XYZ file of N, CA and C in Angstrom:
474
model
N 0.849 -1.187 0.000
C 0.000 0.000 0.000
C 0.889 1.243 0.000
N 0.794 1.898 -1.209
C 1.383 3.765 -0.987
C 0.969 4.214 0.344
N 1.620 4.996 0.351
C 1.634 6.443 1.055
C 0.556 7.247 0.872
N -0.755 7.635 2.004
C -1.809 8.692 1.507
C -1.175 10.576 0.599
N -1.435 10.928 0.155
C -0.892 11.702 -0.633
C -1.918 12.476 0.512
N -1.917 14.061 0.590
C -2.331 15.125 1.524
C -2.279 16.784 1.497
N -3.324 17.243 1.036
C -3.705 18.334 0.253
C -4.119 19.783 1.378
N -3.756 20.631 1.261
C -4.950 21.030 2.088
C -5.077 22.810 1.614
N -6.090 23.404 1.083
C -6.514 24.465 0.137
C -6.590 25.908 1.036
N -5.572 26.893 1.037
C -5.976 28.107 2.018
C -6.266 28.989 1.449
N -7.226 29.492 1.945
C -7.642 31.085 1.611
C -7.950 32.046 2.875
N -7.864 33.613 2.596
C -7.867 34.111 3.707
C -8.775 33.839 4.698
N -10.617 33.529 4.228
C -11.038 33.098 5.272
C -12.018 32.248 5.469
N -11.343 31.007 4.276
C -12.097 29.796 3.883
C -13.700 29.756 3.882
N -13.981 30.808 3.045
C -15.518 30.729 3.035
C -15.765 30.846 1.141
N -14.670 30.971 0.477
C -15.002 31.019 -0.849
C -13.786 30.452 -1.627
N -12.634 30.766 -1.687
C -11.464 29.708 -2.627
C -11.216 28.690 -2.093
N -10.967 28.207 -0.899
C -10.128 27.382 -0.976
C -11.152 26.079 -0.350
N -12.875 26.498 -0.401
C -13.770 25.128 -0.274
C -14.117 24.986 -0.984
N -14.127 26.001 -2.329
C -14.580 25.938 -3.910
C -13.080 24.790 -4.548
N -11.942 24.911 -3.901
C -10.762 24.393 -4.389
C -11.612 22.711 -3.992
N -11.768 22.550 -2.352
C -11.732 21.469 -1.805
C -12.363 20.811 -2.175
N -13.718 21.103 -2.479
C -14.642 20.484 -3.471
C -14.075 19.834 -4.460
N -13.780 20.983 -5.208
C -13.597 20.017 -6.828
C -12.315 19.154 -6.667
N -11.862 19.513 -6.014
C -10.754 18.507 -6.036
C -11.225 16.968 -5.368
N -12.256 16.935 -4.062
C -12.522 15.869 -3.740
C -14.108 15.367 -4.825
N -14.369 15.961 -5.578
C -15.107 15.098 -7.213
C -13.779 14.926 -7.516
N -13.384 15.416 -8.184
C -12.084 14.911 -8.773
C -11.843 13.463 -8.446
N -11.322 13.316 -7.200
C -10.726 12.162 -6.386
C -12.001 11.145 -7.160
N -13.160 11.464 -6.689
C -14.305 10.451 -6.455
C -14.618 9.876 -7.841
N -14.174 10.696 -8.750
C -13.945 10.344 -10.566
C -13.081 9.380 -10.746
N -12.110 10.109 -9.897
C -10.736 8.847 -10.861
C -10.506 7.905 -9.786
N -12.362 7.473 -8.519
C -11.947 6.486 -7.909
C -10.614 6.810 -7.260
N -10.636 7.837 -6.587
C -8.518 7.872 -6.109
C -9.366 8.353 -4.150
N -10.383 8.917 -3.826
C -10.723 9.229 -2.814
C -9.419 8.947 -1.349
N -9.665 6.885 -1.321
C -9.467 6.522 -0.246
C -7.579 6.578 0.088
N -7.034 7.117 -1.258
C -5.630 7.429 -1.479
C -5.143 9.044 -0.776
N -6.079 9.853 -0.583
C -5.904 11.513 -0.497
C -6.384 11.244 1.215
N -5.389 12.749 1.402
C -6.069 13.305 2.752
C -6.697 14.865 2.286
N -7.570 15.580 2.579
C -7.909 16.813 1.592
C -8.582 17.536 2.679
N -8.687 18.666 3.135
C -8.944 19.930 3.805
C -8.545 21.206 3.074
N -9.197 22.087 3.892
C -9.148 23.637 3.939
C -9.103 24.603 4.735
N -8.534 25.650 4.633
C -8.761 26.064 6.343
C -7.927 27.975 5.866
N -8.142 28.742 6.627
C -8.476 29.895 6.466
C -6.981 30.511 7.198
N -6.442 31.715 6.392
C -5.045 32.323 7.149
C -6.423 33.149 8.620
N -7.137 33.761 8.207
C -7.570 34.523 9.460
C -8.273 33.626 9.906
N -9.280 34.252 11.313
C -10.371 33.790 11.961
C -11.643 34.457 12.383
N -12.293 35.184 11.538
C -13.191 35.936 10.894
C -14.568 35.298 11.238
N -14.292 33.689 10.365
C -15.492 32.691 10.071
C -15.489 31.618 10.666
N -14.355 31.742 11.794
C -14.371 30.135 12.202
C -16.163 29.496 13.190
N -15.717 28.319 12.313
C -17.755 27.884 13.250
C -18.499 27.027 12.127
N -18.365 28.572 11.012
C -19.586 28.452 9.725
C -19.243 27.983 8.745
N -20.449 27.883 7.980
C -20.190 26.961 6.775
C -19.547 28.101 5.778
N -19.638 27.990 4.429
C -18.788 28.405 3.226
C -20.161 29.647 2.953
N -19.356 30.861 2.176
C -20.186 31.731 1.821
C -21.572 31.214 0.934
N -22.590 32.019 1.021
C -24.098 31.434 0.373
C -23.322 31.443 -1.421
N -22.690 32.272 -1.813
C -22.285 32.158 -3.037
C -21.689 30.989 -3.876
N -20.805 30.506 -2.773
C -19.872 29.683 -2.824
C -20.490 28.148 -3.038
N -21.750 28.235 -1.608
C -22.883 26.897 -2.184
C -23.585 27.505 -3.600
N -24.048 28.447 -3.747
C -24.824 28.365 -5.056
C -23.878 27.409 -6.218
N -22.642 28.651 -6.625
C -22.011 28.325 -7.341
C -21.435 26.308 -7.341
N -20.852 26.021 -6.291
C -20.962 24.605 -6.082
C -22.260 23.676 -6.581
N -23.187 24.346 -6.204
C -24.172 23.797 -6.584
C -24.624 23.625 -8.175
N -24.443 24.813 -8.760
C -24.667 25.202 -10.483
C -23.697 24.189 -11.322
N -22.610 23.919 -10.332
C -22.020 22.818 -10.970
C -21.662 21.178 -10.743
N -22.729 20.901 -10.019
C -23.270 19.668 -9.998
C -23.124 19.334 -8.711
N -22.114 20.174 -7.974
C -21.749 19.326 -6.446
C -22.571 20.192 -5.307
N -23.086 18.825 -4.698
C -24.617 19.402 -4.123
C -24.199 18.470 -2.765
N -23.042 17.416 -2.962
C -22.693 16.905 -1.167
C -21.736 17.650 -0.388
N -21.294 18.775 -0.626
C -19.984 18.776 -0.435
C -20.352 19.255 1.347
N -19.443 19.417 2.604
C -20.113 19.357 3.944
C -18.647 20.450 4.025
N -18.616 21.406 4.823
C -17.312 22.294 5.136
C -18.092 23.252 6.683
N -17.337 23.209 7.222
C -17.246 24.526 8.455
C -15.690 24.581 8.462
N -15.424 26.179 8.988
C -14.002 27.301 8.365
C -13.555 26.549 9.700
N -12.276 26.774 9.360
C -11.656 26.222 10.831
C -9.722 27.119 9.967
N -9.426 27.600 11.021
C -8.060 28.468 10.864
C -6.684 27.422 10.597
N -5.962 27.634 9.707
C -4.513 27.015 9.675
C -3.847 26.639 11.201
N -3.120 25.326 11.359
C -2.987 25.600 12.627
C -1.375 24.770 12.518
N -0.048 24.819 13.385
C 1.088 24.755 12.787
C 0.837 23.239 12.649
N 0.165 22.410 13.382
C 0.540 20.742 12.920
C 0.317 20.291 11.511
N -0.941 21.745 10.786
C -0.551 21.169 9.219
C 0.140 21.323 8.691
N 1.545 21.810 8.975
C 2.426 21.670 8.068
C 2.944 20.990 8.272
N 2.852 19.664 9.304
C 3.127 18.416 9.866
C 2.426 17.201 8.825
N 1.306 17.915 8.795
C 0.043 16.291 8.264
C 0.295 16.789 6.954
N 0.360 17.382 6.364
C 0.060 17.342 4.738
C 1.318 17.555 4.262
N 1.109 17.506 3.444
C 2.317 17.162 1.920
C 2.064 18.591 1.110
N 1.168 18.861 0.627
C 0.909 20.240 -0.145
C 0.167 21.060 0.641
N 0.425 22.314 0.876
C -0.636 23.693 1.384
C -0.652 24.722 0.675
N -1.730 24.535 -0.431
C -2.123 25.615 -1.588
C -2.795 26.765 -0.924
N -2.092 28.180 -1.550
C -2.450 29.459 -1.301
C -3.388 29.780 -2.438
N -3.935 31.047 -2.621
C -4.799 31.419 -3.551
C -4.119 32.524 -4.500
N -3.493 33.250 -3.313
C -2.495 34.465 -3.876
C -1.237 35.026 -3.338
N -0.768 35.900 -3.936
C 0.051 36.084 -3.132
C 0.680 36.810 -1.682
N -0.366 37.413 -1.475
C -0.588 37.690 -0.229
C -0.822 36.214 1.254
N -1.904 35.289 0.505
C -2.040 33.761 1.231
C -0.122 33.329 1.490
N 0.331 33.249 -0.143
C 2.267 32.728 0.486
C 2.576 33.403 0.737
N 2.921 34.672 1.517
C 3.190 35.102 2.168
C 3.302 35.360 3.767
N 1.516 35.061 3.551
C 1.484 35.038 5.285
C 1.554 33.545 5.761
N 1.549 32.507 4.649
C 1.804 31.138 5.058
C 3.477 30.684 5.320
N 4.352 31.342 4.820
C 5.392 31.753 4.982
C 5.950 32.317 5.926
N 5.161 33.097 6.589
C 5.232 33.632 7.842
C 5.316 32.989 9.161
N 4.114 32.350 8.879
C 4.115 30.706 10.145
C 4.352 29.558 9.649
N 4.998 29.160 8.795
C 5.864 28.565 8.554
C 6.943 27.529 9.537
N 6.921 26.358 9.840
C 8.121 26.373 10.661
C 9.215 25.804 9.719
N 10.075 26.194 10.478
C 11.298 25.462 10.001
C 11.713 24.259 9.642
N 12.058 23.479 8.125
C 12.168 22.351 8.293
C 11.005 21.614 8.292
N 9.498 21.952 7.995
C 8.295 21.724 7.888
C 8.441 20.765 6.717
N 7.382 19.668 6.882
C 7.036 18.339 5.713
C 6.166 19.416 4.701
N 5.087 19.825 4.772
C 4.370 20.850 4.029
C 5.623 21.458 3.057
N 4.929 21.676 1.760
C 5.871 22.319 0.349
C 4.286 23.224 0.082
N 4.813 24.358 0.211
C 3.574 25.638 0.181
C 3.815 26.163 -0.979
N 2.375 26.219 -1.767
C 2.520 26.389 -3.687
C 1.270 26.833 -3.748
N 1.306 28.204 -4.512
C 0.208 29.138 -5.065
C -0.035 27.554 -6.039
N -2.084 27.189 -6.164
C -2.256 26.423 -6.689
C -2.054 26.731 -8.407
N -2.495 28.116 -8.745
C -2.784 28.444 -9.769
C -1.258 27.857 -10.338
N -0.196 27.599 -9.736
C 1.264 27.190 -10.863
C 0.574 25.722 -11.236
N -0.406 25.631 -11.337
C -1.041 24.228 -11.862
C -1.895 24.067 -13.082
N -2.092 25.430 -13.211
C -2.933 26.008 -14.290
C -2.371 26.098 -15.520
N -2.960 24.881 -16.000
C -2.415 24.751 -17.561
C -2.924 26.545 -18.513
N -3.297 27.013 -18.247
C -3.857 28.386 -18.575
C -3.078 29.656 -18.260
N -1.982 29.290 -16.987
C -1.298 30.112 -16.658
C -1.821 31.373 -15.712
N -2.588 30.816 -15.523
C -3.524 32.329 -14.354
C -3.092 32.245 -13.176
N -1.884 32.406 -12.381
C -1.534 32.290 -11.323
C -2.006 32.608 -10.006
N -2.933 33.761 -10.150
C -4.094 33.860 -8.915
C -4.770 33.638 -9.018
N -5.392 32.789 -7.910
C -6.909 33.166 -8.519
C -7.267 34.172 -7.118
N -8.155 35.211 -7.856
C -8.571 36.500 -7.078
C -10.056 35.880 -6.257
N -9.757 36.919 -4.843
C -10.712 36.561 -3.872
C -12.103 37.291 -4.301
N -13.031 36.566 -4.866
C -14.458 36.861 -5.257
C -15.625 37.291 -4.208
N -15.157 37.484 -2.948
C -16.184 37.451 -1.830
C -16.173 39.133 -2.136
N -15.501 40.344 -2.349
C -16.101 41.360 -2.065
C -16.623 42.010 -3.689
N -16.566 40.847 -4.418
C -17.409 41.543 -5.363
C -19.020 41.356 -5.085
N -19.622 41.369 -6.643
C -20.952 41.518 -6.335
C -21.535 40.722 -7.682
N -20.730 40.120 -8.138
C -20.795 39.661 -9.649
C -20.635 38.091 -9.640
N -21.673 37.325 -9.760
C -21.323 35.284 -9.403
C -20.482 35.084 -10.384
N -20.490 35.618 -11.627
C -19.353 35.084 -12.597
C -18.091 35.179 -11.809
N -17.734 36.081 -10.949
C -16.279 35.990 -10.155
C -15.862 34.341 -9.473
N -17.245 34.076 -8.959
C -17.308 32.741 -8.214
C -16.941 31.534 -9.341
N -17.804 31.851 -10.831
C -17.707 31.155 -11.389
C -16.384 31.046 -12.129
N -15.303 32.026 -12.143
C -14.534 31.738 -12.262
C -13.113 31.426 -11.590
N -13.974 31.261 -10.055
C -12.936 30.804 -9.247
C -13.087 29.245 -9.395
N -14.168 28.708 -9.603
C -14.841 27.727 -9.609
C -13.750 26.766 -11.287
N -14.070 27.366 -12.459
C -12.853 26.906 -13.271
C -11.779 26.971 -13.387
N -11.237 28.267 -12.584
C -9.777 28.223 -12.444
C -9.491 26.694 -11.668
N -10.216 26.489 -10.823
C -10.079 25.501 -9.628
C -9.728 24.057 -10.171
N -10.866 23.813 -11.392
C -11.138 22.672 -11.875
C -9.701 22.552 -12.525
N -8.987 24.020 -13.535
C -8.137 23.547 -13.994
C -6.785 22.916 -13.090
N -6.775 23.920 -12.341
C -5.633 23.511 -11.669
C -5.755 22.612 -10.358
N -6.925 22.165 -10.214
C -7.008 20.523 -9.041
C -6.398 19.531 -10.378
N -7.074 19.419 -11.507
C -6.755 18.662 -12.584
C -5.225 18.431 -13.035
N -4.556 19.716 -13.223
C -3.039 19.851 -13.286
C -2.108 19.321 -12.234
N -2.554 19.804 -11.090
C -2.128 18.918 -9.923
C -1.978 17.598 -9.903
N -3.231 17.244 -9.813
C -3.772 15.286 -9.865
C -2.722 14.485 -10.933
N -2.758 15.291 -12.206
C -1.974 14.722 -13.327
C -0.360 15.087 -12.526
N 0.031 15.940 -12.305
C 1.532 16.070 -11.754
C 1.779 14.927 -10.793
N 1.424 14.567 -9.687
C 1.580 14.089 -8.407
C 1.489 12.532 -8.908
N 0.310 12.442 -9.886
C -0.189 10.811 -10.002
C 0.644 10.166 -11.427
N 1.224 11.094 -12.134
C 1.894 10.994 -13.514
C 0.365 10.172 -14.458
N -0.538 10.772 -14.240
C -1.504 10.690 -15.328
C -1.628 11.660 -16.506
């Protein structure tokens, strides 16, 4: 038996990128049958939202695109994940930065803006919560798909 492979998606305050990330990435898993191989979370640089579920946008949009199980409450970065996981995707560059910050030394965690996954080359993806426009969501929502997809293919050599 491999090694669980171990993901985990940050955004500033896990109520819109990085459970829109967690999502598609765990369809993803549940597609290529890979689920019981991954460890996969999300979790927020601040603590703003800790408690609640993901912004109402964030379910719509999830929802418009087929994923209607997905279960999340925000819960803050905390240093043992850079213990448990293997990857800790930022959104921008402000996220590696302050993930960088708490950081420890010598940490198992390898911290990577997801967008360097993006066969498209869009390296941020921008935080959609203070607009006012769902296409923002919706295109946090495909940036996501591309680069969970780019990922999966890197890590799994598919």
């Amino acid at each position: 038996m491999s090694k669980k492979h171990s993901v985990l998606f940050i955004c500033l305050g896990n109520i819109c990128r990085s459970p829109i990330a967690e999502a598609v990435f765990l369809r993803l898993l549940k597609e290529k049958k890979q689920e019981q191989n991954w460890d996969v979370d999300s979790a927020a640089m601040g603590d703003w939202h800790l408690g609640l579920g993901p912004n109402e946008r964030t379910v719509v949009t999830l929802k418009k695109f087929g994923i209607t199980d997905y279960k999340h409450i925000v819960r803050q970065i905390k240093p043992q994940d850079f213990e448990r996981f293997d990857y800790i995707f930022g959104m921008d560059h402000q996220n590696m930065s302050d993930l960088e910050g708490i950081k420890p030394k010598n940490c198992h965690a390898k911290t990577v803006l997801l967008g360097e996954y993006d066969p498209q080359k869009e390296l941020i993806i921008v935080d959609p919560y203070f607009g006012n426009d769902m296409k923002d969501f919706d295109k946090v929502y495909e940036q996501c798909c591309r680069c969970c997809e780019g990922f999966f293919n890197a890590v799994t050599g598919s």
